[in-house]
Coordinates of C-alpha atoms in Angstrom, one line a residue:
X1 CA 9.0 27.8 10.4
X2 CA 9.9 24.4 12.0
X3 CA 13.3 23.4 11.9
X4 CA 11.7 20.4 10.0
X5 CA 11.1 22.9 7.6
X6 CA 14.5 24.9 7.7
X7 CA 16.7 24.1 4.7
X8 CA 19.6 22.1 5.5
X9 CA 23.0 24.0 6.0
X10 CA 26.5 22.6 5.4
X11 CA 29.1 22.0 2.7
X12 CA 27.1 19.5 0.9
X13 CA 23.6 21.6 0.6
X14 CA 23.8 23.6 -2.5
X15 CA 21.2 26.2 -3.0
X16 CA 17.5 25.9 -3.3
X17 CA 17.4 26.0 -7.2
X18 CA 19.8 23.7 -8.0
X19 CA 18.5 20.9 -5.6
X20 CA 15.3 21.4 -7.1
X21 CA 16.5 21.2 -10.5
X22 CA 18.5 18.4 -9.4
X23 CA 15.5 16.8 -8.0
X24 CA 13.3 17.4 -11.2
X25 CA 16.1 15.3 -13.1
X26 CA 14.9 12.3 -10.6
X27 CA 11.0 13.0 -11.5
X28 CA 11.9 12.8 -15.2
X29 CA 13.1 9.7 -15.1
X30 CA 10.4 8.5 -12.5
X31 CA 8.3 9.5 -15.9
X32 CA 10.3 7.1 -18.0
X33 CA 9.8 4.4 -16.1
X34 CA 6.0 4.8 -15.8
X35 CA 5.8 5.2 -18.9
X36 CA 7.6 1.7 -19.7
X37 CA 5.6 0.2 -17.6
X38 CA 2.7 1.8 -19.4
X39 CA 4.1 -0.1 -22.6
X40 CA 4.8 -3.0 -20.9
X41 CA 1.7 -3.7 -19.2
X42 CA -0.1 -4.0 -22.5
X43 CA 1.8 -7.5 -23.7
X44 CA 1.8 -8.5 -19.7
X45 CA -1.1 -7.2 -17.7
X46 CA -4.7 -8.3 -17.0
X47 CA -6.8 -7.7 -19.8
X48 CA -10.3 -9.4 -19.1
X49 CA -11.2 -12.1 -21.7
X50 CA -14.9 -10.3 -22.4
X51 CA -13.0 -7.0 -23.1
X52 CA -12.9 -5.4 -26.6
X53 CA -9.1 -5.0 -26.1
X54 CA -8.4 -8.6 -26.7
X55 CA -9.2 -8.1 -30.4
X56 CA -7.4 -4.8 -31.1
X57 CA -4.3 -5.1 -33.2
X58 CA -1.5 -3.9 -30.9
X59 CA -3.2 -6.5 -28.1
X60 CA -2.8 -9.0 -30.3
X61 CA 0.7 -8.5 -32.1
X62 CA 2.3 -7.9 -28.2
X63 CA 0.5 -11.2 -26.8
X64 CA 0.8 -13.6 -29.3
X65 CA 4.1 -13.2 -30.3
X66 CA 7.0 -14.6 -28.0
X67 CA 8.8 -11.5 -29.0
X68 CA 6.2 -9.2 -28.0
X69 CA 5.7 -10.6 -24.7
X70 CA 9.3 -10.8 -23.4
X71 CA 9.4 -7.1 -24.6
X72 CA 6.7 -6.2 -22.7
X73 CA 8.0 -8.4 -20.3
X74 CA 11.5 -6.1 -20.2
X75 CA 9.4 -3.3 -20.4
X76 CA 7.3 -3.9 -17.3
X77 CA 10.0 -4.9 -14.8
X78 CA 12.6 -2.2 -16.0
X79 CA 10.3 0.7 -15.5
X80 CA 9.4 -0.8 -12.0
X81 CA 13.0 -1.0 -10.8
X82 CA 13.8 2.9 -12.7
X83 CA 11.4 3.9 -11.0
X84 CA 12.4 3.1 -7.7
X85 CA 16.2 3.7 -8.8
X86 CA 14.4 7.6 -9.2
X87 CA 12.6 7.5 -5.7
X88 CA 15.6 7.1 -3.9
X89 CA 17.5 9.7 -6.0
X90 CA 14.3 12.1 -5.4
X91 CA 15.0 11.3 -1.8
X92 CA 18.6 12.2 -2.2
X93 CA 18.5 14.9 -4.1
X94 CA 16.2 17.0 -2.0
X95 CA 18.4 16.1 0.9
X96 CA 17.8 18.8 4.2
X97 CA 14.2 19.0 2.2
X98 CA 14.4 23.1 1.8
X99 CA 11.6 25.3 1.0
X100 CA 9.9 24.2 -2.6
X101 CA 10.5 20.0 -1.5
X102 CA 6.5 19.5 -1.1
X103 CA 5.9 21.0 -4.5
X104 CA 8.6 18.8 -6.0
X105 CA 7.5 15.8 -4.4
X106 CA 4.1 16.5 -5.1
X107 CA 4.9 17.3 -8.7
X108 CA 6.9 13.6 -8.6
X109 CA 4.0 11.6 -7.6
X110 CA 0.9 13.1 -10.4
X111 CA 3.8 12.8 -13.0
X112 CA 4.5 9.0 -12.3
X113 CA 0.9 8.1 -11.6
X114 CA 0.0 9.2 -14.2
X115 CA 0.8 6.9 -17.1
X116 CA -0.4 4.1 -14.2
X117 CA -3.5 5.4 -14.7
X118 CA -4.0 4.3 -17.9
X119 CA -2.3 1.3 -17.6
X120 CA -3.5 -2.4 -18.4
X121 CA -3.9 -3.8 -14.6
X122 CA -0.6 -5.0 -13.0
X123 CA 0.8 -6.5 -10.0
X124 CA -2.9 -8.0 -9.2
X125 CA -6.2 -8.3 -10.7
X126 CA -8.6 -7.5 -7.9
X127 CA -10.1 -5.0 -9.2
X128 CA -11.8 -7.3 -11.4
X129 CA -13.8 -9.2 -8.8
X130 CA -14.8 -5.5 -7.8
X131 CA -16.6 -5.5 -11.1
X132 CA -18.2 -9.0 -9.5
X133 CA -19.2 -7.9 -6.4
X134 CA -20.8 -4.7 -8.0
X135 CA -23.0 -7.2 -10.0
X136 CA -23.8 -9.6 -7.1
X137 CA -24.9 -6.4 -5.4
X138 CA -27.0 -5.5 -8.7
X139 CA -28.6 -8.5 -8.5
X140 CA -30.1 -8.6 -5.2
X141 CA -27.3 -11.3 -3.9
X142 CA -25.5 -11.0 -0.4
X143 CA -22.0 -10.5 -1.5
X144 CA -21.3 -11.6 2.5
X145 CA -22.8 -14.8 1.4
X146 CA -22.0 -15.6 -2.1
X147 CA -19.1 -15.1 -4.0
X148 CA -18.8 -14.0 -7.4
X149 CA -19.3 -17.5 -9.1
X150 CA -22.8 -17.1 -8.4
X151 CA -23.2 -14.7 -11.7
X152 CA -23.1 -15.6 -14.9
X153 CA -20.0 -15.7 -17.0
X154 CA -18.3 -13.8 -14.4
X155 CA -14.9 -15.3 -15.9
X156 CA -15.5 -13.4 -18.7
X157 CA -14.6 -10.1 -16.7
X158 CA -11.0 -11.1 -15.6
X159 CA -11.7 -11.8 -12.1
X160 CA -9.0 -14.7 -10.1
X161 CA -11.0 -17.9 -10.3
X162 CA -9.4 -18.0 -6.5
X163 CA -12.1 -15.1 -5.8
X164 CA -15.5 -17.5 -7.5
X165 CA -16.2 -18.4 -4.1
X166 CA -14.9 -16.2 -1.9
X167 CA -17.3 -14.1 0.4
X168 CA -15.8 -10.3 -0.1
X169 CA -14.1 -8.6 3.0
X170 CA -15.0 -5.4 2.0
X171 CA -17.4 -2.7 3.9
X172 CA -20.9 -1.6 3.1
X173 CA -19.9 1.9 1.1
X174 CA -17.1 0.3 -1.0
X175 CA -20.4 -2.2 -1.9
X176 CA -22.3 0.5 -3.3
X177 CA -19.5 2.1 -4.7
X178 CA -18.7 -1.1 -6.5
X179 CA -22.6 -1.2 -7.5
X180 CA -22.8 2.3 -8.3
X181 CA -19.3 1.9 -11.1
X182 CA -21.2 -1.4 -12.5
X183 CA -24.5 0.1 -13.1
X184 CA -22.8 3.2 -14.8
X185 CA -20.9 0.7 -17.1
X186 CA -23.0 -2.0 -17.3
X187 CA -19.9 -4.1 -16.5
X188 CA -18.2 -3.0 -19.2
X189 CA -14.9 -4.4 -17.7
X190 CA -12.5 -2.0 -19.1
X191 CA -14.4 1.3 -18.2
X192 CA -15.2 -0.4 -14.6
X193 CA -11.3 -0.7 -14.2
X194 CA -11.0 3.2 -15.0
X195 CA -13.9 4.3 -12.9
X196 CA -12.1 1.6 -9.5
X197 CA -8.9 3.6 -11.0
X198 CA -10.5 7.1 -10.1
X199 CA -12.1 5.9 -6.6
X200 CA -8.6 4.7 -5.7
X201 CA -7.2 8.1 -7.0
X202 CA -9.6 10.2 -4.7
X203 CA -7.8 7.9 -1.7
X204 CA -4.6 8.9 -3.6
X205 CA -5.3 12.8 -3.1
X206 CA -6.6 12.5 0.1
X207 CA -3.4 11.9 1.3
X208 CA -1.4 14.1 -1.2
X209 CA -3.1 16.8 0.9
X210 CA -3.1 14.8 4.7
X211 CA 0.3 13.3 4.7
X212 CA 2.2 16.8 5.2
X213 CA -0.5 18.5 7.4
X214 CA -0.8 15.5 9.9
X215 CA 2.9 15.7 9.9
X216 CA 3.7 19.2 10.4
X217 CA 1.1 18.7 13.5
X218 CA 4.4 16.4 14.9
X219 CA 6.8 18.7 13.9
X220 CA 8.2 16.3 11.0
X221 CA 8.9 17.9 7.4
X222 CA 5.6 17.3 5.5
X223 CA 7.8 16.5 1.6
X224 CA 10.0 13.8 3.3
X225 CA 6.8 12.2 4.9
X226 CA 5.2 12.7 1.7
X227 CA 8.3 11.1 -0.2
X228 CA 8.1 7.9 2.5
X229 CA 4.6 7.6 2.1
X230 CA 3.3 8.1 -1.2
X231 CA 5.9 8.7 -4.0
X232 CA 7.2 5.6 -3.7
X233 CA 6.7 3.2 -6.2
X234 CA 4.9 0.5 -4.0
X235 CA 2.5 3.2 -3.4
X236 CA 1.7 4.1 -6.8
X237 CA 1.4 0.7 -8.6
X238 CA -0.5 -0.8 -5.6
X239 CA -3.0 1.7 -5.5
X240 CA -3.0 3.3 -9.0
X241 CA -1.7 0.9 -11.4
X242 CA -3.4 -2.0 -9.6
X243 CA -6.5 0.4 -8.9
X244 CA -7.0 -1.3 -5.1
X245 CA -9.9 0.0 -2.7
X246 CA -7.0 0.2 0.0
X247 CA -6.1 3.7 -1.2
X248 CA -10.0 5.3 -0.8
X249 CA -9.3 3.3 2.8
X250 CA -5.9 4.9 3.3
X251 CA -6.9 8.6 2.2
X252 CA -10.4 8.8 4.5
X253 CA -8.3 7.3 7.5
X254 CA -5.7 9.5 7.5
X255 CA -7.7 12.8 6.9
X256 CA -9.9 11.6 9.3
X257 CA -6.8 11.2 12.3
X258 CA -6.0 14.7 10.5
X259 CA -9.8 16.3 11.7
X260 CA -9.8 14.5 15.0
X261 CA -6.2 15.7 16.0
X262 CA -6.8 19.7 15.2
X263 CA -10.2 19.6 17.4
X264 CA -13.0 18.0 14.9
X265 CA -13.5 14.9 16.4
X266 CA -17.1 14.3 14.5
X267 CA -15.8 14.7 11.4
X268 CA -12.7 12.4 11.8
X269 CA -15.2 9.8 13.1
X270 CA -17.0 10.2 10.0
X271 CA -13.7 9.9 7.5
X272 CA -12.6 7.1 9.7
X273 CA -16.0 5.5 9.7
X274 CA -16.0 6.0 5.9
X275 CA -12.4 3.9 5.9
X276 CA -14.4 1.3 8.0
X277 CA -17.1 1.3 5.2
X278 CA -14.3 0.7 2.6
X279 CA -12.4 -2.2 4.4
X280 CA -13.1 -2.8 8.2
X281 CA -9.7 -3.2 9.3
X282 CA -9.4 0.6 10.1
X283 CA -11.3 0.1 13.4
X284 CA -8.5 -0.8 14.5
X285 CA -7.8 3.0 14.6
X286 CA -11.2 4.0 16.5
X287 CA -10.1 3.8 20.1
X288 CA -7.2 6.2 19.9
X289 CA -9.5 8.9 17.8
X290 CA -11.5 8.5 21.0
X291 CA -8.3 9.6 22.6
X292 CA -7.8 12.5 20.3
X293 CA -11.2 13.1 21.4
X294 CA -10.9 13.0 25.0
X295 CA -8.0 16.2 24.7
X296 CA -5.1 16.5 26.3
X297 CA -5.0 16.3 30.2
X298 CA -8.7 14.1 30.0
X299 CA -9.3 12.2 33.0
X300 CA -9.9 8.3 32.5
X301 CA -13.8 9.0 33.0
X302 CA -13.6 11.4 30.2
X303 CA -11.6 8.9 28.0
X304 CA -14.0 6.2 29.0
X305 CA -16.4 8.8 27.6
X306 CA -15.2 9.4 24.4
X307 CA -14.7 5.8 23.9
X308 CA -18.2 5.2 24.2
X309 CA -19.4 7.8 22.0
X310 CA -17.1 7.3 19.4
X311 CA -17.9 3.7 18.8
X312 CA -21.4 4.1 19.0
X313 CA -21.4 7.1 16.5
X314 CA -19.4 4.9 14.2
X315 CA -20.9 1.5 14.8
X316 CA -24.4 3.4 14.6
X317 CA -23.5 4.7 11.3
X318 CA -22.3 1.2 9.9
X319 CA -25.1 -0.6 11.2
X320 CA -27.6 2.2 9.7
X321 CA -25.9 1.7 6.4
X322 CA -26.2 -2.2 6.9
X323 CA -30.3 -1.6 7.3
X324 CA -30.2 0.4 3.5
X325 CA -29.0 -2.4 1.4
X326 CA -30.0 -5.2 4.2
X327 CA -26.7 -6.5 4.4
X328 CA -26.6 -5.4 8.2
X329 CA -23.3 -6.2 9.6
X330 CA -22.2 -8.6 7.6
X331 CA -19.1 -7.0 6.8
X332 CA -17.6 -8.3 10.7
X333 CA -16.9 -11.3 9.4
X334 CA -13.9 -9.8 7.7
X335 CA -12.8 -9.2 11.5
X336 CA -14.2 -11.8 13.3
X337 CA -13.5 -15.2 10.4
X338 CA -10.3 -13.4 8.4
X339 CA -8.8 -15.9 5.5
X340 CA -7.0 -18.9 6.2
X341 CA -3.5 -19.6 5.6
X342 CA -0.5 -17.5 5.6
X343 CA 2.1 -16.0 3.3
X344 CA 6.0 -17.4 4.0
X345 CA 7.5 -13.6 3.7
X346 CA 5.2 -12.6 6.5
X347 CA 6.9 -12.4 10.3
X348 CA 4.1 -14.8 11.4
X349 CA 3.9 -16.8 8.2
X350 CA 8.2 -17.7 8.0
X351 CA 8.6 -18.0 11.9
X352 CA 5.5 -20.5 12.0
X353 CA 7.1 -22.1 9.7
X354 CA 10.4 -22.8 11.3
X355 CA 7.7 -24.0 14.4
X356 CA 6.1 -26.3 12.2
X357 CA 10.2 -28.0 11.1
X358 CA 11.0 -28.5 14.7
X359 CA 7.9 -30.1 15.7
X360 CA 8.1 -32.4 12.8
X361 CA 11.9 -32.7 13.9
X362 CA 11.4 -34.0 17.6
X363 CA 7.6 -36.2 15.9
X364 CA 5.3 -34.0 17.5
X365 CA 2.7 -32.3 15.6
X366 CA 4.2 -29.4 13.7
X367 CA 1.5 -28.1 12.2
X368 CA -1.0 -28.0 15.5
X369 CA 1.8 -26.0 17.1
X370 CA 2.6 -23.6 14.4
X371 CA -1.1 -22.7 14.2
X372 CA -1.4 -22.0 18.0
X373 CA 2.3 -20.0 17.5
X374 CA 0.7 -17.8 15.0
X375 CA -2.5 -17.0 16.7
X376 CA -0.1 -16.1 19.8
X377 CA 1.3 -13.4 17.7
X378 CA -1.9 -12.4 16.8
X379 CA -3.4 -12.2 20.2
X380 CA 0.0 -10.6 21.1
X381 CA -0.8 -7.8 19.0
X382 CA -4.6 -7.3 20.2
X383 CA -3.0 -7.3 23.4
X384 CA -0.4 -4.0 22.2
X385 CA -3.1 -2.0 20.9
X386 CA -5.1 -2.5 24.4
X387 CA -1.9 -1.7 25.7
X388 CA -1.5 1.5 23.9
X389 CA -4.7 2.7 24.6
X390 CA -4.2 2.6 28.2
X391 CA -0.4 3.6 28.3
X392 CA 1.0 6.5 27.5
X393 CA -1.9 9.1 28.5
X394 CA -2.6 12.1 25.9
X395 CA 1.5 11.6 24.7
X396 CA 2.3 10.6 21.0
X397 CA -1.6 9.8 20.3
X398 CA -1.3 9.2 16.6
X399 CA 2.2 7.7 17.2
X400 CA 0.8 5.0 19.2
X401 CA -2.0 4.4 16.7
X402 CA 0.7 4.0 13.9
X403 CA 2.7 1.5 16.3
X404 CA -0.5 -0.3 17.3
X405 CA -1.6 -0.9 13.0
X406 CA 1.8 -1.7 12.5
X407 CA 1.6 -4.7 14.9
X408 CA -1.6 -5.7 13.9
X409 CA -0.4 -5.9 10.4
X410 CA 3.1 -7.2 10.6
X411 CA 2.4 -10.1 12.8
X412 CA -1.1 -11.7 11.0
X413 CA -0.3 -14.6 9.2
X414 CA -1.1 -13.2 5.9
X415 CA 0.5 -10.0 4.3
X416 CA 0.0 -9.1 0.9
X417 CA 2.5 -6.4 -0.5
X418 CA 0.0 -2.8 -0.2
X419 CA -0.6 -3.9 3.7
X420 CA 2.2 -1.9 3.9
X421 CA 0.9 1.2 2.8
X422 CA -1.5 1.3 5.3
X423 CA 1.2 2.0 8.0
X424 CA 3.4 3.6 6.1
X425 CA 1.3 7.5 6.3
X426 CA 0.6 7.2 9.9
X427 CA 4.6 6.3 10.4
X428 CA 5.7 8.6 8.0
X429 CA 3.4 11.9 9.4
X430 CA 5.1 10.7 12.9
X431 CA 8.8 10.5 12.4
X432 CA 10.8 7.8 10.6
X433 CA 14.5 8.3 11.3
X434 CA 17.4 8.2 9.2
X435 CA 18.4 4.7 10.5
X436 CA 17.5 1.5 10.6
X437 CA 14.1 2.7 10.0
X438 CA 14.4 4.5 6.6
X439 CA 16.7 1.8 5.6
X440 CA 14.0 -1.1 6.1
X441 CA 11.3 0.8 4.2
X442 CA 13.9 0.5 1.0
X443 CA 14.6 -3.2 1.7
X444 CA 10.3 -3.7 2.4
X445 CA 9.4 -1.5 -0.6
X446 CA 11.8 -3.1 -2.8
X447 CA 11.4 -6.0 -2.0
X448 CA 7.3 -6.1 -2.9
X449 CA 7.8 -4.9 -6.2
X450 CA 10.7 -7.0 -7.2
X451 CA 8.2 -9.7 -5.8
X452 CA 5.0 -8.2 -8.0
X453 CA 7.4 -7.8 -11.0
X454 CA 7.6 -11.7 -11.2
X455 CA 4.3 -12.5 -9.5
X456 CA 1.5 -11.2 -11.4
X457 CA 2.4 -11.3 -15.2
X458 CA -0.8 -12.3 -17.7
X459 CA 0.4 -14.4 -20.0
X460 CA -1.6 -16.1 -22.5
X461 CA -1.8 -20.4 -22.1
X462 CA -1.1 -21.1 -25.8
X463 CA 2.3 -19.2 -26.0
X464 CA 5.2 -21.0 -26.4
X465 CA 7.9 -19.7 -24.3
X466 CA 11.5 -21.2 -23.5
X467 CA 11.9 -19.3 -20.3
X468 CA 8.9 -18.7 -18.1
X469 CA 8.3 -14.8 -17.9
X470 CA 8.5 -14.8 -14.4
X471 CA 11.7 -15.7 -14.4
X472 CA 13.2 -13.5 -16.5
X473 CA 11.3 -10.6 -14.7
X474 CA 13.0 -12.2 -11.4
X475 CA 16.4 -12.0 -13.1
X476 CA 16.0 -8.6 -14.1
X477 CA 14.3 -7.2 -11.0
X478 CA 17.3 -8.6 -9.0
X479 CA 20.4 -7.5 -10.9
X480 CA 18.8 -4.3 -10.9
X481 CA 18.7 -4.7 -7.5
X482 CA 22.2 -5.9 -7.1
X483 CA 23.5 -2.7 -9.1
X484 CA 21.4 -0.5 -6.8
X485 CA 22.7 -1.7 -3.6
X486 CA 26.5 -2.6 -5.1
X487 CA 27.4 -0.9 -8.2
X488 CA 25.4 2.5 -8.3
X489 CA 27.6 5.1 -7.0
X490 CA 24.4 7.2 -6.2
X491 CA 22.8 4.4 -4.5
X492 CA 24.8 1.7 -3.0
X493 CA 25.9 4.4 0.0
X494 CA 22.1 4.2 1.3
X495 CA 22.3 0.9 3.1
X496 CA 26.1 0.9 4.4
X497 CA 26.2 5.1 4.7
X498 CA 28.0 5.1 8.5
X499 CA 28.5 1.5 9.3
X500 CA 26.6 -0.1 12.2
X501 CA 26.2 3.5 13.4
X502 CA 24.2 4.5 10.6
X503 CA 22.1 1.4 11.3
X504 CA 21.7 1.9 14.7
X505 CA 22.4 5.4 15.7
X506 CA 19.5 7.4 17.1
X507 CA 19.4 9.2 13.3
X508 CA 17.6 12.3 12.6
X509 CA 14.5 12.8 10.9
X510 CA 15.1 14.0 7.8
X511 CA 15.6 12.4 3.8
X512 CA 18.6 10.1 2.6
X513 CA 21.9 11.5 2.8
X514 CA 24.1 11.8 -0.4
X515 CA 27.6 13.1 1.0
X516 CA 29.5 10.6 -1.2
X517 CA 27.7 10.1 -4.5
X518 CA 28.4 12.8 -6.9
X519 CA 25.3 15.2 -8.0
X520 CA 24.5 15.2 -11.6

């Protein structure tokens, strides 16, 4: 046993049983709220026009009635914010994470995914233009040439009109997976949902199981990493509720750094491969499997090696695949021609612009320069991952990888709210201390679904509502929020727990601490 593993001693531990009877009062009520969102995403989520639940009776009573819609409105948002009221407590209440904590924790995240799975779609509607691109693929069209308008009545099956002409960013084997769930439904949009909600599910277990080996390989207790990683509530609506192909991604990519760091180096270039094949941005993480590869003590010829033969098993795979359907590699663009624009809560989006105001301040041309400021950061961050490939030697492999994805990620222009998960398993099977860095995972995490809550609600055009349903999900979200971090006496200790100290002290790495709230 680690001493990541050791139960915590002191005053304030308590024995096993009743921390993790404690701790199953925090995965009940993670239970309620799912199951209020559940309820709620019925009057508020994305229903497909074309699907047979627009004409059941419930549907119809919850959605056309002003009533019935702020309900579900309620509903919605104060299941998202219990539920992240009961991560933190699950956090807190497993506190020096004893023997029993991975069960718990494991236990925490099937019970609150659960009643996602059967939810309406929340938070986004992507995985309607899944159902699209299944059918474009069907239909002998290049889905890295057309976009989804090209179909008939593809409206009809509840994809964003901002997807009609979009050319998908997606890998070959997501494609045919997408292909595969259309021909079995025959686009029957509600059973396609369930069978994109399954795929994402499989990413889901894959790093149920992952998560705690890859971080008991760094010496780092496996049920906190879990806890970080995966039972928080970003996690679960973004990848369960929401049904996106990032989790599939997510899962192969981490089991696959699992295989390559305990000596199977094929097979984690196949899982990580397979990631590719799902969304391309995990090549990102090829270079420093080859570095896993290479062993410790590898001399730069050997590294040089690996390199080599990593990418040209993986790029030989994709471009195999590319010659089955005859796409070939049109995936790249993803990589090489990414969306335009940026999103203002991004680093690179909000720092642009204050660029772009200063220009236009002094009458030069504020938009030129915030453009070149933003592709600075993103060459900056090409320039760290080449950086960590090279420095560093066979120390902190995966560690590096983590930093490296992180910087990719955090400083591109755009950042939709599940780019986090993609760092956060790689971080969390690392080490994330008890500091500033634990801390800014619940300000991040919080803040993206507070930001979903009022985001993506469905509402239909012909209702006649006083006060927008966005903004009453904002109020909500944010006094909840409020109480969390002011009223709460469980809670509000999280963020100011030591002063600046606890902020910026070197911090072990273990769960929340809970020395001043009382435990009941």
């Amino acid at each position: 046993m680690t001493a990541a593993d050791s139960p915590a001693t002191g005053p304030h531990t308590g024995s096993t049983a009743t921390i993790r009877l404690r701790a199953h009062v925090a995965v009940i009520q993670g239970v309620i709220g799912s199951l209020m969102m559940l309820a709620g995403s019925v009057g508020t989520g994305w229903i497909a026009n074309g699907s047979p639940m627009v004409r059941h009776p419930l549907v119809i009573e919850l959605r056309v009635n002003v009533w019935g819609v702020y309900t579900c409105t309620v509903l919605l948002t104060l299941g998202a914010m219990l539920l992240i009221r009961s991560w933190l407590r699950l956090g807190q209440r497993l506190r020096g994470w004893p023997p029993g904590s991975l069960r718990t924790v494991t236990t925490a995240v099937v019970a609150w995914s659960l009643p996602l799975l059967f939810a309406v779609p929340i938070y986004s509607r992507d995985v309607y233009a899944y159902i699209g691109q299944g059918r474009l693929m069907l239909a002998g069209k290049d889905p890295y040439v057309e976009g989804i308008s090209a179909l008939d009545n593809w409206f009809m099956l509840g994809a964003d009109p901002e997807w009609a002409e979009a050319r998908t960013p997606y890998g070959p084997y997501f494609l045919w997976l997408a292909a595969a769930v259309v021909r079995l439904t025959n686009a029957q949009p509600d059973m396609s949902v369930m069978l994109f909600r399954l795929l994402a599910y499989v990413g889901v277990v894959l790093c149920l199981v992952y998560v705690p080996r890859l971080a008991r390989l760094h010496n780092v207790n496996g049920a906190r990493a879990l806890w970080i990683a995966v039972a928080n509530p970003l996690f679960l609506i973004s990848f369960v509720a929401s049904a996106h192909n990032d989790a599939l991604m997510v899962g192969l990519a981490v089991a696959g750094v699992y295989f390559a760091a305990t000596k199977h180096p094929l097979l984690g270039i196949l899982l990580v491969t397979g990631s590719i094949g799902i969304k391309p941005i995990t090549i990102l993480l090829l270079p420093f499997i080859g570095l896993l590869w290479a062993g410790k003590g590898a001399s730069w010829p050997r590294r040089f090696v690996t390199w080599a033969a990593t990418a040209l098993i993986s790029f030989g795979l994709l471009a195999l695949s590319g010659q089955v359907d005859g796409l070939g590699l049109g995936w790249a663009w993803a990589l090489l021609d990414p969306t335009p624009g940026y999103t203002g809560y991004s680093p690179s989006g909000f720092l642009g612009q204050q660029v772009e105001r200063a220009g236009n301040h002094f009458h030069l041309h504020g938009d030129h320069m915030a453009a070149r400021f933003r592709r600075a950061l993103q060459g900056g961050a090409i320039l760290l991952v080449i950086a960590l490939m090279f420095v560093g030697g066979d120390r902190k492999v995966v560690r590096r990888m983590a930093v490296a994805f992180t910087a990719v990620v955090l400083l591109s222009p755009i950042i939709q709210p599940w780019y986090i998960l993609w760092l956060l398993p790689l971080l969390a099977a690392t080490g994330i201390k008890d500091n500033w860095q634990i801390r800014s995972i619940y300000i991040v995490i919080t803040f993206f679904v507070v930001f979903g809550a009022q985001d993506q609600l469905s509402v239909w055009p012909f209702i006649d509502l006083s006060v927008s349903v966005s903004e009453v999900a904002f109020v909500i979200a944010v006094a909840f929020t409020l109480y969390l971090a002011l009223l709460d006496p469980r809670t509000r200790t999280l963020l100011t727990h030591g002063g600046l100290k606890g902020w910026f002290g070197r911090g072990p790495v273990r769960g929340p601490t809970d020395l001043v709230a009382p435990q009941r």
